Coordinates of C-alpha atoms in Angstrom, one line a residue:
X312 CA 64.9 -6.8 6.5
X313 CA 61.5 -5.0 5.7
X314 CA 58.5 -7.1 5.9
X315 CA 55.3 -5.6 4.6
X316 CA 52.0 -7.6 6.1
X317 CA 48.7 -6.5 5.0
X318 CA 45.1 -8.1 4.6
X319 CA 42.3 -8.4 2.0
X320 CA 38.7 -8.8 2.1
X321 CA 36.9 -11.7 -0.1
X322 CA 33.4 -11.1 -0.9
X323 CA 31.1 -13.3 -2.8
X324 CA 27.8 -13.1 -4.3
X325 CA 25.1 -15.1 -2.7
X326 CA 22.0 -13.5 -4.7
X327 CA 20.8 -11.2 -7.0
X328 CA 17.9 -8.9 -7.8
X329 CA 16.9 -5.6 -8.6
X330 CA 16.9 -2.3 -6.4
X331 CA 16.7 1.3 -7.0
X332 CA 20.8 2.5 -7.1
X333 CA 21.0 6.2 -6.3
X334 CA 23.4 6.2 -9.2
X335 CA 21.8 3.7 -12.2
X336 CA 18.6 2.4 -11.1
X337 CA 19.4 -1.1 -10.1
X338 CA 20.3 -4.0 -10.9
X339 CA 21.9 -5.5 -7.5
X340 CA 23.9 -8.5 -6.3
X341 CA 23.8 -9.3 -2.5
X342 CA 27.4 -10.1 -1.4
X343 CA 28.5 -12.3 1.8
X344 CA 31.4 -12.9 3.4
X345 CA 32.7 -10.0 5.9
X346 CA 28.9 -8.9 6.1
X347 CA 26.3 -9.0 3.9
X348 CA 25.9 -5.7 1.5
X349 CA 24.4 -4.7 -1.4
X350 CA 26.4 -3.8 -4.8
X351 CA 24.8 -2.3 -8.0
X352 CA 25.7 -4.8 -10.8
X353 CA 27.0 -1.9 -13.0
X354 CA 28.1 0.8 -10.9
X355 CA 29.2 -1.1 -8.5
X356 CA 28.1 1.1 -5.7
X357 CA 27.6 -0.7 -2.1
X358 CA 24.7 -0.2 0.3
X359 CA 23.6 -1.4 3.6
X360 CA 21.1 -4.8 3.2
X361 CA 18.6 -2.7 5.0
X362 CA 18.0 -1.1 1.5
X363 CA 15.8 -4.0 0.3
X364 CA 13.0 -3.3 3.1
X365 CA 12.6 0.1 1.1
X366 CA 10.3 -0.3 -1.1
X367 CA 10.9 0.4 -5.0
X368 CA 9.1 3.3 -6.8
X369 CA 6.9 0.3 -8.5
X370 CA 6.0 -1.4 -5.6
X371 CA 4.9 2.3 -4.0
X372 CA 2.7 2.6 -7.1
X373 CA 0.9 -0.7 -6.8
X374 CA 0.7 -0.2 -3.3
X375 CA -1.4 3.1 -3.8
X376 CA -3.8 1.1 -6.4
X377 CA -4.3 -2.2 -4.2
X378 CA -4.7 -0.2 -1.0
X379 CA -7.3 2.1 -2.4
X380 CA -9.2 -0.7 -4.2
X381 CA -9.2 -2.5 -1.1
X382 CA -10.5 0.4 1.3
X383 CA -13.1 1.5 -1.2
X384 CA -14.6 -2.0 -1.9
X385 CA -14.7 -2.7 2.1
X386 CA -16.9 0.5 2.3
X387 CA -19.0 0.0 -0.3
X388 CA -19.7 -3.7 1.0
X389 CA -20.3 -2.2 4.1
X390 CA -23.5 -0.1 2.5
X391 CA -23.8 2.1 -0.6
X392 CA -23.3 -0.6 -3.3
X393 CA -26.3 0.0 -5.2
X394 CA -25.6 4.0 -4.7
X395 CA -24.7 5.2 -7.8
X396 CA -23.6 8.3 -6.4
X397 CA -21.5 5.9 -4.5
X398 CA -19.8 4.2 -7.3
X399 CA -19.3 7.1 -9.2
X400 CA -17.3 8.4 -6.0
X401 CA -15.3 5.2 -5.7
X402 CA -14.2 5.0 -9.1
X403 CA -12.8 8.6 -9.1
X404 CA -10.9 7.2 -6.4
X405 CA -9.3 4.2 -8.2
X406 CA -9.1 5.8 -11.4
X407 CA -6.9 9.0 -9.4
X408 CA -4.8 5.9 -7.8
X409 CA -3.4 4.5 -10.7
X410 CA -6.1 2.9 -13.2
X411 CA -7.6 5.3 -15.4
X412 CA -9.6 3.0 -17.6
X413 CA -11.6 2.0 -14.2
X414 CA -15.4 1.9 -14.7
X415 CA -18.5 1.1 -12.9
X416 CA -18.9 -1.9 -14.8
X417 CA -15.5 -3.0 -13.5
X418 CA -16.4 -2.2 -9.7
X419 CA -19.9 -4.2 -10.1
X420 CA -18.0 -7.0 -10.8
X421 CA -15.6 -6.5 -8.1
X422 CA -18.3 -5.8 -5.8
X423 CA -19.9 -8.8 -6.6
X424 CA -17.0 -11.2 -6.5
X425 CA -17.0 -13.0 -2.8
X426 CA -13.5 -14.2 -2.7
X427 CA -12.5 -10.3 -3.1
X428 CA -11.2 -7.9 -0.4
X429 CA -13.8 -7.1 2.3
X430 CA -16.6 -9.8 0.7
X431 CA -17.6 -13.0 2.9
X432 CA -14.6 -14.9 1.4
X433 CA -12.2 -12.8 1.0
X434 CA -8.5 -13.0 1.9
X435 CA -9.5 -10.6 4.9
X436 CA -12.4 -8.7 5.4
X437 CA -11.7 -5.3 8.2
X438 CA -12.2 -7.9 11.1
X439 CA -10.0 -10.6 9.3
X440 CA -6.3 -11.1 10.3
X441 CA -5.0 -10.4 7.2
X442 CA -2.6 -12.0 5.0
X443 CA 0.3 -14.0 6.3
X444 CA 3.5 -12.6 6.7
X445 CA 4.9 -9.4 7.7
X446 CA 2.4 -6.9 7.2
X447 CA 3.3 -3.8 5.2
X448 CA 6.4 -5.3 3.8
X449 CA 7.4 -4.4 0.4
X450 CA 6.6 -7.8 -0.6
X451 CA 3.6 -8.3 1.0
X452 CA 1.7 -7.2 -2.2
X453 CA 3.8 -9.5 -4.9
X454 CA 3.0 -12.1 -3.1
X455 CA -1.1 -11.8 -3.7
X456 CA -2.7 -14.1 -5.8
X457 CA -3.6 -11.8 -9.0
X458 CA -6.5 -11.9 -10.9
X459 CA -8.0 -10.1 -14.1
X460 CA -8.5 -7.0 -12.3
X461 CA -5.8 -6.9 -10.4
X462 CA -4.4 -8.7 -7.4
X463 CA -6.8 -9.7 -4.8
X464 CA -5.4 -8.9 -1.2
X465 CA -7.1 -8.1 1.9
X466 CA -8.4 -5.3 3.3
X467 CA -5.5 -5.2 6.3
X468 CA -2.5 -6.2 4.8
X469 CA -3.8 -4.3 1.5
X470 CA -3.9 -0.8 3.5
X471 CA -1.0 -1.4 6.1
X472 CA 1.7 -1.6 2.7
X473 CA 0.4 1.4 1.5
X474 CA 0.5 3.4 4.8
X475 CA 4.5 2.8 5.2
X476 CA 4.2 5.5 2.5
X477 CA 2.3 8.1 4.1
X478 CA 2.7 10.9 6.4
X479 CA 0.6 11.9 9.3
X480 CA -1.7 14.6 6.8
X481 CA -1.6 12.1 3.8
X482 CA -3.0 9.4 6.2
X483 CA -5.7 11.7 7.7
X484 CA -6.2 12.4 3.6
X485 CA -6.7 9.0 2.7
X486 CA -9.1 8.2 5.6
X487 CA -11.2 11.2 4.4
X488 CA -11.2 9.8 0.8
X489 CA -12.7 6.7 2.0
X490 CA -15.4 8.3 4.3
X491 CA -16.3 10.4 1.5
X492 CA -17.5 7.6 -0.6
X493 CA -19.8 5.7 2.6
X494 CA -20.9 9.7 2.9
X495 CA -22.0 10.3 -1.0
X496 CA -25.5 8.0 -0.6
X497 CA -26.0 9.4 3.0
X498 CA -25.1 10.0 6.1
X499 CA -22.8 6.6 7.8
X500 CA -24.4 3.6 8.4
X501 CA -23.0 1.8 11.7
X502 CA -21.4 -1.1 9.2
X503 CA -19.6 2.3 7.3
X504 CA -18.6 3.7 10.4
X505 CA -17.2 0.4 11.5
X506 CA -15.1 0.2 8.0
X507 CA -14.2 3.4 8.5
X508 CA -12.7 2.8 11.9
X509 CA -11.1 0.0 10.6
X510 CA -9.2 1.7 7.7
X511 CA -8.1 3.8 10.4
X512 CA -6.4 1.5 13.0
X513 CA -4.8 -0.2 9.2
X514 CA -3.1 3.0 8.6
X515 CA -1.4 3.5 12.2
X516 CA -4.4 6.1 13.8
X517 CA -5.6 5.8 17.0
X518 CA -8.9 5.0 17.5
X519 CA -9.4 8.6 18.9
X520 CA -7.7 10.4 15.9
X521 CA -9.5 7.8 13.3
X522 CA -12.5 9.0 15.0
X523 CA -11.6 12.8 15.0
X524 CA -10.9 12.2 11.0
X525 CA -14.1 10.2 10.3
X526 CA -16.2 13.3 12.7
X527 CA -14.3 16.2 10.7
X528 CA -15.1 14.7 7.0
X529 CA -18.6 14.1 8.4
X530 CA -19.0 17.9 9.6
X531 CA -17.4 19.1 6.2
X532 CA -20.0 17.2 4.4
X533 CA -22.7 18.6 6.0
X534 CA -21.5 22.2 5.5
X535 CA -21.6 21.6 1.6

């Protein structure tokens, strides 16, 4: 007598959404049963869960724009606002990041909105504690309230989803970007240096390598 005994897995879907699949592009279904994985909804390819803390190539490119936004407006509060050398600095920065209408009509406004990143009632200035939640998570920027120029996050969790992108050089980079504008009226006030500092600790530096950044972009300055 041959018996033949054998087993099968069940799977079934308990979400959906949309990821980037190596092979299409997305979309996904999230599958329980014998542990949780991911399956593109046409190609059917599977991937580990820990996929969806990755973030998508959109939500790396609104990163880059909220991030900057945030870090350049906390500087400019901080001292060179009515700089127009400044300005002009700062917008070159935002329009590089992602917005090339961006003007200085645009940044006044910003600048003189209090409930945005960095002003007194903001969603977190550089001492606030930032927004709630796990900061730098991929979601972390959906979730901000947006308004006509964009969503309004704070300065913290604003720079920490952007820095998950970075490197070590592109970090140092970005820090230097932002000193550059505090530097374009003058040398640092104490409230600049302080943002800058801040920006620092936000992407991951010590405050020993935020410092040697901040000293180095200072020294290149002078040299012209």
């Amino acid at each position: 007598m041959l018996a033949l005994v054998g087993s099968r897995l069940g799977y079934r879907t308990t979400g959906s959404g949309v990821f980037h699949c190596e092979r299409f592009g997305g979309p996904l279904a999230l599958l329980g049963g014998n542990g949780e994985h991911l399956r593109c909804a046409v190609c059917r390819t599977c991937y580990r869960v820990e996929l969806l803390a990755v973030p998508t190539i959109e939500q790396m490119l609104v990163a880059l724009l909220v991030g900057t936004k945030a870090a350049v407006l906390a500087m400019l509060r901080a001292g060179g606002g009515g700089s127009p050398a400044a300005r002009r600095r700062a917008v070159e920065m935002i329009k590089a990041a992602g917005a090339p209408d961006y003007h200085d009509g645009r940044l006044l406004t910003a600048l003189a909105d209090p409930d945005g990143p960095g002003g007194p009632g903001g969603p977190a200035g550089p001492a606030g504690p930032g927004a709630p939640g796990v900061p730098g998570a991929p979601g972390a920027i959906g979730q901000a309230a947006a308004g006509d120029d964009g969503p309004v996050v704070g300065l913290r969790p604003a720079v920490e989803a952007f820095a998950i992108q970075l490197d070590g050089p592109a970090r140092e980079w970005f820090l230097a970007q932002i000193v550059e504008v505090g530097l374009a009226d003058g040398p640092l006030s104490t409230a600049e240096r302080a943002v800058a500092g801040t920006v620092a600790r936000y992407l991951g530096m010590t405050p020993a390598h935020g410092r040697d950044v901040i000293m180095l972009t200072e020294e290149a300055a002078q040299a012209g």
